[in-house]
Amino acid sequence: MQDLLLKTTKSKELFERALNLIPGGVNSPVRSFKAVELSPLFISKAKGAHIYDADDNQYLDFVNSWGALIQGHAEKEIIHAIEKAAAKGTSFGASHEGEIELAELITAKMPSIQKIRFVNSGTEAVMTAIRLARAYTKRNRIIKFSGCYHGHSDSVLSNSGSGVSTLGIPDSPGVTKTTASETLTLPFNDLSTVEITLSKYPKDIAAIIVEPIVGNCGVILPQDNFLTGLKELSKKFKLVLIFDEVMTGFRIGPGGAQEKYRITPDLTTLGKIIGGGMPLAAVGGKREIMDLLAPIGPVYQAGTLSGNPISVACGIASLKMIKPETYEYLEKISAQLCDEIENYNKEKGINVTVNRAGSMFSIFFNNSNVYNEESAKKSNTKKFAQFFFEMLNRGIYLAPSQFEANFISSAMKENDIKKTLEAYKESIEKV
Ligand code: KE4
């Protein structure tokens, strides 16, 4: 492992301690910095666009809790909302008004969501969506796409993105062959393969689940009529189309990818931004599917802390903070950064590919177009690791994996973008 030029003694000490009790020293694999061959940083605080490690080094944060913090860290409205809610109690194990308010805020922006159920993680939201689709269609198989990550429930842990791609885990042990056999994993952006598969299993497929804009293989955009094609095929074969917008929901616009591409999925999963950095996610969609959920329907789903009052208060504050001008500003600074990186690359003949969707982007160490997992996997991950190291030494904290997205927050100012660009020019020369 390389050593950062910055003093990171305390992070190293904390990592050693963590390794004694926590597998891999982390509570989520992508935080391990394993893919970039570094000892992970332990973060002690964060404010606005910056995070600070245990040695008090400051970094401009492009992870933002993996996309949850679109406004950046510890905004006063968010902290105030959490303090106010906490003073009234941490959990009631009963319903409260905030759940209705948050449901109203979300469904107002995403009309495809006629009913919504709050859960504690994107994993739970996806697990519930798949169970609902199976109950609704009385079919078992699902289609997902390689490089897409939908959390770690058994049905979606094949050829997944994010940490599974990062760590090169083909399929997770512990997922039974029976379960794995019910998940068909196809190439993203390849509609003909979806069509062939559906024709082969015309009455077996319960759902197609897709990240409409992939964030978990690095950022990969849907091509041409891919998403429209999925919608048409879902209608033709009477299956449930699930848009996993845990990352893209409220990120690429108020209505997520479904608004951008004008496609109405049958179910949507949400997370990250709707919780404002607190554990909160959701599954929502067509009333006739959602009403299958207990207690009015037979499909069981539950959660001790689902709709937790503090998480809900944080989510409400987070969504209320996002104004139309927030997205305009994010588009301006995101385009400025990525366009200037691309111009520099052209000028210097640097072979990297930049994919961007609004304020989420990836820099692939790959001289060709990245449009699916196979093309993404052609990237030079060693070069990426070196680039990550150089940027981190210059105070720029990127996602620690070639197969993750970077997220710009509205707390970033023009001079942060300028600083990032300068760091990019110096770092890329070293790779
Ligand atoms: P969680 O269970 O981590 O809340 O959400 C799972 C999930 C589902 N769907 C999409 C599209 C997602 O991006 C995620 C989670 N994303 C990763 C980042 N690539 C979470 C980071 C991590 O695993 O630590």
GROMACS .gro file of C-alpha atoms and ligand atoms in nm:
model
  455
    1MET     CA    1   0.000   0.000   0.000
    2GLN     CA    2   0.119   0.350  -0.086
    3ASP     CA    3   0.157   0.606   0.189
    4LEU     CA    4  -0.025   0.937   0.153
    5LEU     CA    5   0.201   1.242   0.171
    6LEU     CA    6  -0.050   1.389   0.416
    7LYS     CA    7  -0.013   1.292   0.784
    8THR     CA    8  -0.276   1.021   0.837
    9THR     CA    9  -0.139   0.863   1.155
   10LYS     CA   10  -0.464   0.876   1.349
   11SER     CA   11  -0.663   0.720   1.063
   12LYS     CA   12  -0.411   0.437   1.052
   13GLU     CA   13  -0.432   0.383   1.428
   14LEU     CA   14  -0.812   0.383   1.414
   15PHE     CA   15  -0.808   0.140   1.122
   16GLU     CA   16  -0.585  -0.102   1.316
   17ARG     CA   17  -0.829  -0.086   1.611
   18ALA     CA   18  -1.130  -0.129   1.383
   19LEU     CA   19  -0.976  -0.437   1.219
   20ASN     CA   20  -0.988  -0.619   1.556
   21LEU     CA   21  -1.367  -0.610   1.580
   22ILE     CA   22  -1.516  -0.506   1.244
   23PRO     CA   23  -1.466  -0.725   0.933
   24GLY     CA   24  -1.219  -0.545   0.707
   25GLY     CA   25  -1.230  -0.257   0.957
   26VAL     CA   26  -1.531  -0.109   0.782
   27ASN     CA   27  -1.909  -0.129   0.795
   28SER     CA   28  -1.939  -0.109   0.418
   29PRO     CA   29  -1.676  -0.251   0.178
   30VAL     CA   30  -1.632   0.046  -0.057
   31ARG     CA   31  -1.506   0.254   0.237
   32SER     CA   32  -1.209   0.022   0.273
   33PHE     CA   33  -1.002   0.203   0.005
   34LYS     CA   34  -0.898  -0.152  -0.098
   35ALA     CA   35  -0.954  -0.069  -0.466
   36VAL     CA   36  -0.714   0.225  -0.445
   37GLU     CA   37  -0.458   0.034  -0.238
   38LEU     CA   38  -0.461   0.280   0.051
   39SER     CA   39  -0.538   0.256   0.419
   40PRO     CA   40  -0.886   0.410   0.462
   41LEU     CA   41  -0.933   0.756   0.606
   42PHE     CA   42  -1.141   0.791   0.921
   43ILE     CA   43  -1.350   1.107   0.901
   44SER     CA   44  -1.400   1.312   1.218
   45LYS     CA   45  -1.627   1.594   1.095
   46ALA     CA   46  -1.774   1.758   0.789
   47LYS     CA   47  -1.915   2.101   0.699
   48GLY     CA   48  -2.044   2.234   0.370
   49ALA     CA   49  -1.835   2.101   0.082
   50HIS     CA   50  -1.558   1.965   0.305
   51ILE     CA   51  -1.478   1.665   0.520
   52TYR     CA   52  -1.196   1.644   0.775
   53ASP     CA   53  -1.010   1.325   0.865
   54ALA     CA   54  -0.896   1.216   1.211
   55ASP     CA   55  -0.566   1.399   1.151
   56ASP     CA   56  -0.765   1.713   1.065
   57ASN     CA   57  -0.668   1.712   0.697
   58GLN     CA   58  -0.935   1.894   0.493
   59TYR     CA   59  -1.074   1.748   0.171
   60LEU     CA   60  -1.322   1.871  -0.087
   61ASP     CA   61  -1.580   1.593  -0.074
   62PHE     CA   62  -1.700   1.435  -0.400
   63VAL     CA   63  -1.855   1.133  -0.222
   64ASN     CA   64  -2.112   1.324  -0.011
   65SER     CA   65  -2.225   1.007   0.165
   66TRP     CA   66  -2.249   0.833  -0.174
   67GLY     CA   67  -2.484   1.095  -0.312
   68ALA     CA   68  -2.712   1.151  -0.012
   69LEU     CA   69  -2.588   1.504   0.063
   70ILE     CA   70  -2.680   1.710  -0.242
   71GLN     CA   71  -2.648   2.029  -0.037
   72GLY     CA   72  -2.324   1.922   0.133
   73HIS     CA   73  -2.259   1.855   0.502
   74ALA     CA   74  -2.418   1.979   0.824
   75GLU     CA   75  -2.635   2.249   0.668
   76LYS     CA   76  -2.797   2.449   0.950
   77GLU     CA   77  -3.155   2.373   0.839
   78ILE     CA   78  -3.081   2.001   0.846
   79ILE     CA   79  -2.909   2.008   1.185
   80HIS     CA   80  -3.191   2.221   1.330
   81ALA     CA   81  -3.454   1.978   1.197
   82ILE     CA   82  -3.273   1.682   1.354
   83GLU     CA   83  -3.226   1.860   1.691
   84LYS     CA   84  -3.591   1.966   1.700
   85ALA     CA   85  -3.713   1.614   1.618
   86ALA     CA   86  -3.473   1.444   1.860
   87ALA     CA   87  -3.592   1.663   2.147
   88LYS     CA   88  -3.937   1.508   2.100
   89GLY     CA   89  -3.807   1.152   2.113
   90THR     CA   90  -3.598   0.925   1.892
   91SER     CA   91  -3.853   0.664   1.789
   92PHE     CA   92  -4.220   0.603   1.861
   93GLY     CA   93  -4.276   0.264   1.699
   94ALA     CA   94  -4.599   0.425   1.588
   95SER     CA   95  -4.711   0.652   1.306
   96HIS     CA   96  -4.647   1.026   1.313
   97GLU     CA   97  -4.740   1.323   1.092
   98GLY     CA   98  -4.391   1.362   0.944
   99GLU     CA   99  -4.433   1.040   0.747
  100ILE     CA  100  -4.735   1.188   0.567
  101GLU     CA  101  -4.556   1.517   0.497
  102LEU     CA  102  -4.253   1.339   0.350
  103ALA     CA  103  -4.481   1.113   0.142
  104GLU     CA  104  -4.659   1.424   0.009
  105LEU     CA  105  -4.328   1.597  -0.077
  106ILE     CA  106  -4.199   1.296  -0.271
  107THR     CA  107  -4.519   1.204  -0.455
  108ALA     CA  108  -4.566   1.567  -0.560
  109LYS     CA  109  -4.237   1.542  -0.750
  110MET     CA  110  -4.276   1.183  -0.875
  111PRO     CA  111  -4.636   1.131  -0.993
  112SER     CA  112  -4.563   0.767  -1.084
  113ILE     CA  113  -4.555   0.707  -0.709
  114GLN     CA  114  -4.922   0.680  -0.614
  115LYS     CA  115  -4.839   0.511  -0.282
  116ILE     CA  116  -4.511   0.487  -0.091
  117ARG     CA  117  -4.368   0.278   0.193
  118PHE     CA  118  -4.068   0.408   0.392
  119VAL     CA  119  -3.786   0.172   0.489
  120ASN     CA  120  -3.434   0.216   0.626
  121SER     CA  121  -3.208   0.143   0.330
  122GLY     CA  122  -3.205   0.114  -0.045
  123THR     CA  123  -3.145  -0.258  -0.001
  124GLU     CA  124  -3.474  -0.294   0.186
  125ALA     CA  125  -3.654  -0.082  -0.072
  126VAL     CA  126  -3.532  -0.300  -0.360
  127MET     CA  127  -3.599  -0.624  -0.171
  128THR     CA  128  -3.958  -0.508  -0.114
  129ALA     CA  129  -4.004  -0.395  -0.474
  130ILE     CA  130  -3.897  -0.736  -0.603
  131ARG     CA  131  -4.122  -0.918  -0.355
  132LEU     CA  132  -4.414  -0.699  -0.464
  133ALA     CA  133  -4.343  -0.763  -0.834
  134ARG     CA  134  -4.334  -1.139  -0.775
  135ALA     CA  135  -4.659  -1.129  -0.577
  136TYR     CA  136  -4.831  -0.906  -0.833
  137THR     CA  137  -4.732  -1.114  -1.139
  138LYS     CA  138  -4.719  -1.455  -0.965
  139ARG     CA  139  -4.385  -1.509  -1.145
  140ASN     CA  140  -4.038  -1.573  -1.000
  141ARG     CA  141  -3.759  -1.461  -1.232
  142ILE     CA  142  -3.622  -1.108  -1.252
  143ILE     CA  143  -3.401  -0.932  -1.504
  144LYS     CA  144  -3.124  -0.700  -1.384
  145PHE     CA  145  -2.826  -0.552  -1.568
  146SER     CA  146  -2.457  -0.621  -1.513
  147GLY     CA  147  -2.283  -0.336  -1.337
  148CYS     CA  148  -2.607  -0.216  -1.178
  149TYR     CA  149  -2.610  -0.237  -0.800
  150HIS     CA  150  -2.937  -0.256  -0.612
  151GLY     CA  151  -2.819  -0.322  -0.258
  152HIS     CA  152  -2.720  -0.656  -0.108
  153SER     CA  153  -3.041  -0.861  -0.093
  154ASP     CA  154  -2.993  -1.211  -0.236
  155SER     CA  155  -3.190  -1.166  -0.558
  156VAL     CA  156  -2.979  -0.878  -0.685
  157LEU     CA  157  -2.629  -0.983  -0.584
  158SER     CA  158  -2.528  -1.124  -0.921
  159ASN     CA  159  -2.290  -0.933  -1.146
  160SER     CA  160  -2.363  -0.625  -0.941
  161GLY     CA  161  -2.184  -0.294  -0.950
  162SER     CA  162  -2.049  -0.077  -0.666
  163GLY     CA  163  -1.854  -0.275  -0.411
  164VAL     CA  164  -1.916  -0.604  -0.595
  165SER     CA  165  -1.750  -0.463  -0.909
  166THR     CA  166  -1.492  -0.274  -0.706
  167LEU     CA  167  -1.377  -0.585  -0.523
  168GLY     CA  168  -1.423  -0.807  -0.828
  169ILE     CA  169  -1.656  -1.045  -0.644
  170PRO     CA  170  -1.828  -1.242  -0.925
  171ASP     CA  171  -2.124  -1.355  -0.719
  172SER     CA  172  -2.163  -1.357  -0.344
  173PRO     CA  173  -2.125  -1.691  -0.164
  174GLY     CA  174  -2.422  -1.751   0.062
  175VAL     CA  175  -2.668  -1.674  -0.216
  176THR     CA  176  -2.825  -2.009  -0.301
  177LYS     CA  177  -2.803  -2.147  -0.654
  178THR     CA  178  -3.184  -2.151  -0.663
  179THR     CA  179  -3.204  -1.783  -0.582
  180ALA     CA  180  -2.925  -1.696  -0.823
  181SER     CA  181  -3.097  -1.899  -1.098
  182GLU     CA  182  -3.404  -1.676  -1.071
  183THR     CA  183  -3.202  -1.365  -1.156
  184LEU     CA  184  -3.112  -1.312  -1.521
  185THR     CA  185  -2.832  -1.057  -1.558
  186LEU     CA  186  -2.812  -0.893  -1.899
  187PRO     CA  187  -2.588  -0.624  -2.053
  188PHE     CA  188  -2.703  -0.265  -1.996
  189ASN     CA  189  -2.798  -0.069  -2.309
  190ASP     CA  190  -2.865  -0.391  -2.502
  191LEU     CA  191  -3.238  -0.401  -2.575
  192SER     CA  192  -3.224  -0.693  -2.818
  193THR     CA  193  -3.085  -0.925  -2.550
  194VAL     CA  194  -3.371  -0.823  -2.321
  195GLU     CA  195  -3.619  -0.897  -2.599
  196ILE     CA  196  -3.464  -1.238  -2.672
  197THR     CA  197  -3.465  -1.327  -2.302
  198LEU     CA  198  -3.828  -1.227  -2.258
  199SER     CA  199  -3.929  -1.429  -2.564
  200LYS     CA  200  -3.748  -1.727  -2.413
  201TYR     CA  201  -3.927  -1.685  -2.077
  202PRO     CA  202  -4.255  -1.511  -2.180
  203LYS     CA  203  -4.444  -1.596  -1.862
  204ASP     CA  204  -4.159  -1.632  -1.609
  205ILE     CA  205  -4.032  -1.279  -1.562
  206ALA     CA  206  -4.183  -1.083  -1.274
  207ALA     CA  207  -3.976  -0.768  -1.311
  208ILE     CA  208  -3.703  -0.578  -1.486
  209ILE     CA  209  -3.503  -0.372  -1.238
  210VAL     CA  210  -3.267  -0.106  -1.368
  211GLU     CA  211  -3.065   0.194  -1.256
  212PRO     CA  212  -3.206   0.425  -1.527
  213ILE     CA  213  -2.876   0.611  -1.516
  214VAL     CA  214  -2.614   0.372  -1.381
  215GLY     CA  215  -2.408   0.513  -1.095
  216ASN     CA  216  -2.266   0.190  -0.956
  217CYS     CA  217  -2.033   0.099  -1.238
  218GLY     CA  218  -1.914   0.452  -1.255
  219VAL     CA  219  -2.168   0.672  -1.436
  220ILE     CA  220  -2.315   0.512  -1.748
  221LEU     CA  221  -2.594   0.683  -1.942
  222PRO     CA  222  -2.882   0.500  -2.112
  223GLN     CA  223  -2.844   0.506  -2.492
  224ASP     CA  224  -3.103   0.588  -2.755
  225ASN     CA  225  -3.428   0.407  -2.683
  226PHE     CA  226  -3.305   0.165  -2.414
  227LEU     CA  227  -3.530   0.286  -2.132
  228THR     CA  228  -3.827   0.341  -2.365
  229GLY     CA  229  -3.771  -0.010  -2.494
  230LEU     CA  230  -3.774  -0.151  -2.141
  231LYS     CA  231  -4.105   0.027  -2.076
  232GLU     CA  232  -4.258  -0.113  -2.395
  233LEU     CA  233  -4.135  -0.466  -2.322
  234SER     CA  234  -4.266  -0.447  -1.964
  235LYS     CA  235  -4.612  -0.365  -2.101
  236LYS     CA  236  -4.592  -0.631  -2.375
  237PHE     CA  237  -4.489  -0.909  -2.134
  238LYS     CA  238  -4.703  -0.778  -1.846
  239LEU     CA  239  -4.412  -0.750  -1.602
  240VAL     CA  240  -4.324  -0.486  -1.346
  241LEU     CA  241  -4.069  -0.221  -1.448
  242ILE     CA  242  -3.872  -0.111  -1.142
  243PHE     CA  243  -3.661   0.207  -1.166
  244ASP     CA  244  -3.401   0.194  -0.892
  245GLU     CA  245  -3.358   0.569  -0.832
  246VAL     CA  246  -3.190   0.538  -0.493
  247MET     CA  247  -2.902   0.737  -0.644
  248THR     CA  248  -3.069   0.938  -0.924
  249GLY     CA  249  -3.387   1.033  -0.735
  250PHE     CA  250  -3.378   1.408  -0.659
  251ARG     CA  251  -3.012   1.399  -0.773
  252ILE     CA  252  -3.034   1.458  -1.148
  253GLY     CA  253  -3.351   1.663  -1.109
  254PRO     CA  254  -3.657   1.692  -0.885
  255GLY     CA  255  -3.831   1.407  -1.062
  256GLY     CA  256  -3.521   1.191  -1.109
  257ALA     CA  257  -3.441   0.995  -1.424
  258GLN     CA  258  -3.807   0.909  -1.482
  259GLU     CA  259  -3.882   1.279  -1.530
  260LYS     CA  260  -3.571   1.338  -1.744
  261TYR     CA  261  -3.652   1.049  -1.979
  262ARG     CA  262  -4.032   1.085  -1.943
  263ILE     CA  263  -4.084   0.721  -1.853
  264THR     CA  264  -4.334   0.598  -1.595
  265PRO     CA  265  -4.202   0.292  -1.412
  266ASP     CA  266  -4.445   0.069  -1.225
  267LEU     CA  267  -4.235   0.086  -0.908
  268THR     CA  268  -3.954   0.318  -0.799
  269THR     CA  269  -3.702   0.275  -0.522
  270LEU     CA  270  -3.556   0.583  -0.354
  271GLY     CA  271  -3.298   0.652  -0.083
  272LYS     CA  272  -2.996   0.875  -0.010
  273ILE     CA  273  -3.124   1.233  -0.075
  274ILE     CA  274  -3.477   1.164   0.061
  275GLY     CA  275  -3.315   1.090   0.396
  276GLY     CA  276  -3.072   1.381   0.381
  277GLY     CA  277  -2.795   1.159   0.519
  278MET     CA  278  -3.008   0.973   0.774
  279PRO     CA  279  -3.115   0.608   0.727
  280LEU     CA  280  -3.428   0.642   0.515
  281ALA     CA  281  -3.535   0.493   0.183
  282ALA     CA  282  -3.862   0.411   0.010
  283VAL     CA  283  -4.044   0.193  -0.239
  284GLY     CA  284  -4.339   0.343  -0.423
  285GLY     CA  285  -4.547   0.320  -0.735
  286LYS     CA  286  -4.876   0.198  -0.874
  287ARG     CA  287  -5.152   0.183  -0.612
  288GLU     CA  288  -5.266  -0.164  -0.729
  289ILE     CA  289  -4.917  -0.303  -0.665
  290MET     CA  290  -4.838  -0.111  -0.347
  291ASP     CA  291  -5.173  -0.207  -0.189
  292LEU     CA  292  -5.054  -0.566  -0.186
  293LEU     CA  293  -4.842  -0.469   0.114
  294ALA     CA  294  -4.950  -0.571   0.463
  295PRO     CA  295  -5.159  -0.480   0.650
  296ILE     CA  296  -5.409  -0.429   0.364
  297GLY     CA  297  -5.247  -0.687   0.138
  298PRO     CA  298  -5.081  -1.027   0.188
  299VAL     CA  299  -4.722  -0.921   0.105
  300TYR     CA  300  -4.545  -0.885   0.435
  301GLN     CA  301  -4.289  -0.610   0.491
  302ALA     CA  302  -4.204  -0.430   0.815
  303GLY     CA  303  -3.940  -0.237   1.005
  304THR     CA  304  -3.893  -0.128   1.365
  305LEU     CA  305  -3.745   0.205   1.261
  306SER     CA  306  -3.922   0.252   0.928
  307GLY     CA  307  -4.035   0.615   0.898
  308ASN     CA  308  -3.827   0.708   1.202
  309PRO     CA  309  -3.920   1.061   1.314
  310ILE     CA  310  -3.563   1.195   1.313
  311SER     CA  311  -3.478   1.046   0.973
  312VAL     CA  312  -3.808   1.177   0.836
  313ALA     CA  313  -3.749   1.526   0.977
  314CYS     CA  314  -3.405   1.525   0.815
  315GLY     CA  315  -3.549   1.406   0.484
  316ILE     CA  316  -3.819   1.674   0.486
  317ALA     CA  317  -3.561   1.944   0.559
  318SER     CA  318  -3.336   1.806   0.285
  319LEU     CA  319  -3.608   1.807   0.019
  320LYS     CA  320  -3.738   2.148   0.125
  321MET     CA  321  -3.388   2.295   0.089
  322ILE     CA  322  -3.367   2.185  -0.274
  323LYS     CA  323  -3.501   2.465  -0.497
  324PRO     CA  324  -3.516   2.479  -0.879
  325GLU     CA  325  -3.216   2.710  -0.869
  326THR     CA  326  -3.025   2.437  -0.678
  327TYR     CA  327  -3.034   2.215  -0.987
  328GLU     CA  328  -2.947   2.509  -1.215
  329TYR     CA  329  -2.643   2.586  -1.001
  330LEU     CA  330  -2.539   2.220  -0.980
  331GLU     CA  331  -2.567   2.185  -1.358
  332LYS     CA  332  -2.356   2.498  -1.408
  333ILE     CA  333  -2.067   2.395  -1.183
  334SER     CA  334  -2.081   2.027  -1.285
  335ALA     CA  335  -2.071   2.112  -1.655
  336GLN     CA  336  -1.792   2.364  -1.591
  337LEU     CA  337  -1.575   2.105  -1.414
  338CYS     CA  338  -1.634   1.817  -1.655
  339ASP     CA  339  -1.619   2.027  -1.973
  340GLU     CA  340  -1.292   2.185  -1.863
  341ILE     CA  341  -1.148   1.842  -1.778
  342GLU     CA  342  -1.249   1.717  -2.123
  343ASN     CA  343  -1.104   2.023  -2.295
  344TYR     CA  344  -0.776   1.972  -2.108
  345ASN     CA  345  -0.771   1.604  -2.206
  346LYS     CA  346  -0.824   1.694  -2.573
  347GLU     CA  347  -0.555   1.961  -2.559
  348LYS     CA  348  -0.301   1.723  -2.402
  349GLY     CA  349  -0.411   1.405  -2.580
  350ILE     CA  350  -0.503   1.239  -2.250
  351ASN     CA  351  -0.703   0.919  -2.295
  352VAL     CA  352  -0.966   0.916  -2.025
  353THR     CA  353  -1.344   0.912  -2.065
  354VAL     CA  354  -1.569   1.142  -1.862
  355ASN     CA  355  -1.932   1.038  -1.817
  356ARG     CA  356  -2.168   1.283  -1.650
  357ALA     CA  357  -2.537   1.298  -1.559
  358GLY     CA  358  -2.616   1.627  -1.389
  359SER     CA  359  -2.406   1.649  -1.073
  360MET     CA  360  -2.285   1.289  -1.079
  361PHE     CA  361  -1.983   1.197  -1.289
  362SER     CA  362  -1.702   0.947  -1.338
  363ILE     CA  363  -1.356   0.968  -1.494
  364PHE     CA  364  -1.278   0.632  -1.657
  365PHE     CA  365  -0.915   0.546  -1.731
  366ASN     CA  366  -1.030   0.411  -2.061
  367ASN     CA  367  -0.984   0.551  -2.410
  368SER     CA  368  -1.319   0.434  -2.545
  369ASN     CA  369  -1.682   0.511  -2.486
  370VAL     CA  370  -1.814   0.356  -2.162
  371TYR     CA  371  -2.171   0.240  -2.222
  372ASN     CA  372  -2.198  -0.084  -2.022
  373GLU     CA  373  -2.012  -0.288  -1.762
  374GLU     CA  374  -1.797  -0.470  -2.018
  375SER     CA  375  -1.662  -0.142  -2.158
  376ALA     CA  376  -1.621   0.002  -1.808
  377LYS     CA  377  -1.417  -0.300  -1.704
  378LYS     CA  378  -1.163  -0.217  -1.976
  379SER     CA  379  -1.057   0.080  -1.761
  380ASN     CA  380  -0.709   0.079  -1.612
  381THR     CA  381  -0.784   0.046  -1.240
  382LYS     CA  382  -0.414   0.077  -1.148
  383LYS     CA  383  -0.400   0.417  -1.318
  384PHE     CA  384  -0.724   0.511  -1.146
  385ALA     CA  385  -0.571   0.419  -0.807
  386GLN     CA  386  -0.266   0.637  -0.880
  387PHE     CA  387  -0.491   0.924  -0.990
  388PHE     CA  388  -0.703   0.888  -0.675
  389PHE     CA  389  -0.384   0.900  -0.464
  390GLU     CA  390  -0.259   1.215  -0.639
  391MET     CA  391  -0.596   1.392  -0.603
  392LEU     CA  392  -0.628   1.294  -0.237
  393ASN     CA  393  -0.282   1.433  -0.167
  394ARG     CA  394  -0.411   1.758  -0.314
  395GLY     CA  395  -0.714   1.761  -0.087
  396ILE     CA  396  -0.967   1.623  -0.336
  397TYR     CA  397  -1.165   1.327  -0.200
  398LEU     CA  398  -1.306   1.129  -0.494
  399ALA     CA  399  -1.504   0.804  -0.473
  400PRO     CA  400  -1.233   0.543  -0.392
  401SER     CA  401  -1.316   0.319  -0.686
  402GLN     CA  402  -1.316   0.334  -1.064
  403PHE     CA  403  -1.662   0.177  -1.050
  404GLU     CA  404  -1.836   0.442  -0.841
  405ALA     CA  405  -1.984   0.784  -0.913
  406ASN     CA  406  -1.860   1.119  -0.784
  407PHE     CA  407  -2.119   1.364  -0.655
  408ILE     CA  408  -2.103   1.743  -0.665
  409SER     CA  409  -2.284   1.929  -0.387
  410SER     CA  410  -2.442   2.274  -0.403
  411ALA     CA  411  -2.211   2.369  -0.114
  412MET     CA  412  -1.923   2.371  -0.364
  413LYS     CA  413  -1.823   2.719  -0.479
  414GLU     CA  414  -1.658   2.831  -0.802
  415ASN     CA  415  -1.316   2.835  -0.634
  416ASP     CA  416  -1.366   2.472  -0.525
  417ILE     CA  417  -1.423   2.382  -0.890
  418LYS     CA  418  -1.112   2.579  -0.990
  419LYS     CA  419  -0.909   2.403  -0.719
  420THR     CA  420  -1.034   2.065  -0.840
  421LEU     CA  421  -0.940   2.147  -1.197
  422GLU     CA  422  -0.590   2.254  -1.095
  423ALA     CA  423  -0.550   1.934  -0.892
  424TYR     CA  424  -0.674   1.733  -1.192
  425LYS     CA  425  -0.416   1.891  -1.426
  426GLU     CA  426  -0.130   1.820  -1.182
  427SER     CA  427  -0.252   1.469  -1.092
  428ILE     CA  428  -0.324   1.341  -1.441
  429GLU     CA  429   0.029   1.433  -1.546
  430LYS     CA  430   0.163   1.201  -1.278
  431VAL     CA  431  -0.043   0.900  -1.382
  432KE4     P1  432  -2.827   0.102   0.063
  432KE4     O1  433  -2.878  -0.032   0.109
  432KE4     O2  434  -2.675   0.111   0.062
  432KE4     O3  435  -2.892   0.218   0.138
  432KE4     O4  436  -2.872   0.125  -0.088
  432KE4     C1  437  -2.839   0.026  -0.182
  432KE4     C2  438  -2.846   0.087  -0.321
  432KE4     C3  439  -2.953   0.055  -0.402
  432KE4     N1  440  -2.965   0.108  -0.526
  432KE4     C4  441  -2.872   0.195  -0.573
  432KE4     C5  442  -2.888   0.252  -0.711
  432KE4     C6  443  -2.761   0.232  -0.494
  432KE4     O5  444  -2.669   0.319  -0.542
  432KE4     C7  445  -2.746   0.177  -0.365
  432KE4     C8  446  -2.628   0.209  -0.276
  432KE4     N2  447  -2.518   0.274  -0.337
  432KE4     C9  448  -2.385   0.254  -0.283
  432KE4    C10  449  -2.290   0.347  -0.356
  432KE4     N3  450  -2.252   0.294  -0.478
  432KE4    C11  451  -2.381   0.269  -0.135
  432KE4    C12  452  -2.241   0.282  -0.077
  432KE4    C13  453  -2.205   0.163   0.006
  432KE4     O6  454  -2.241   0.048  -0.031
  432KE4     O7  455  -2.135   0.186   0.109
   0.00000   0.00000   0.00000
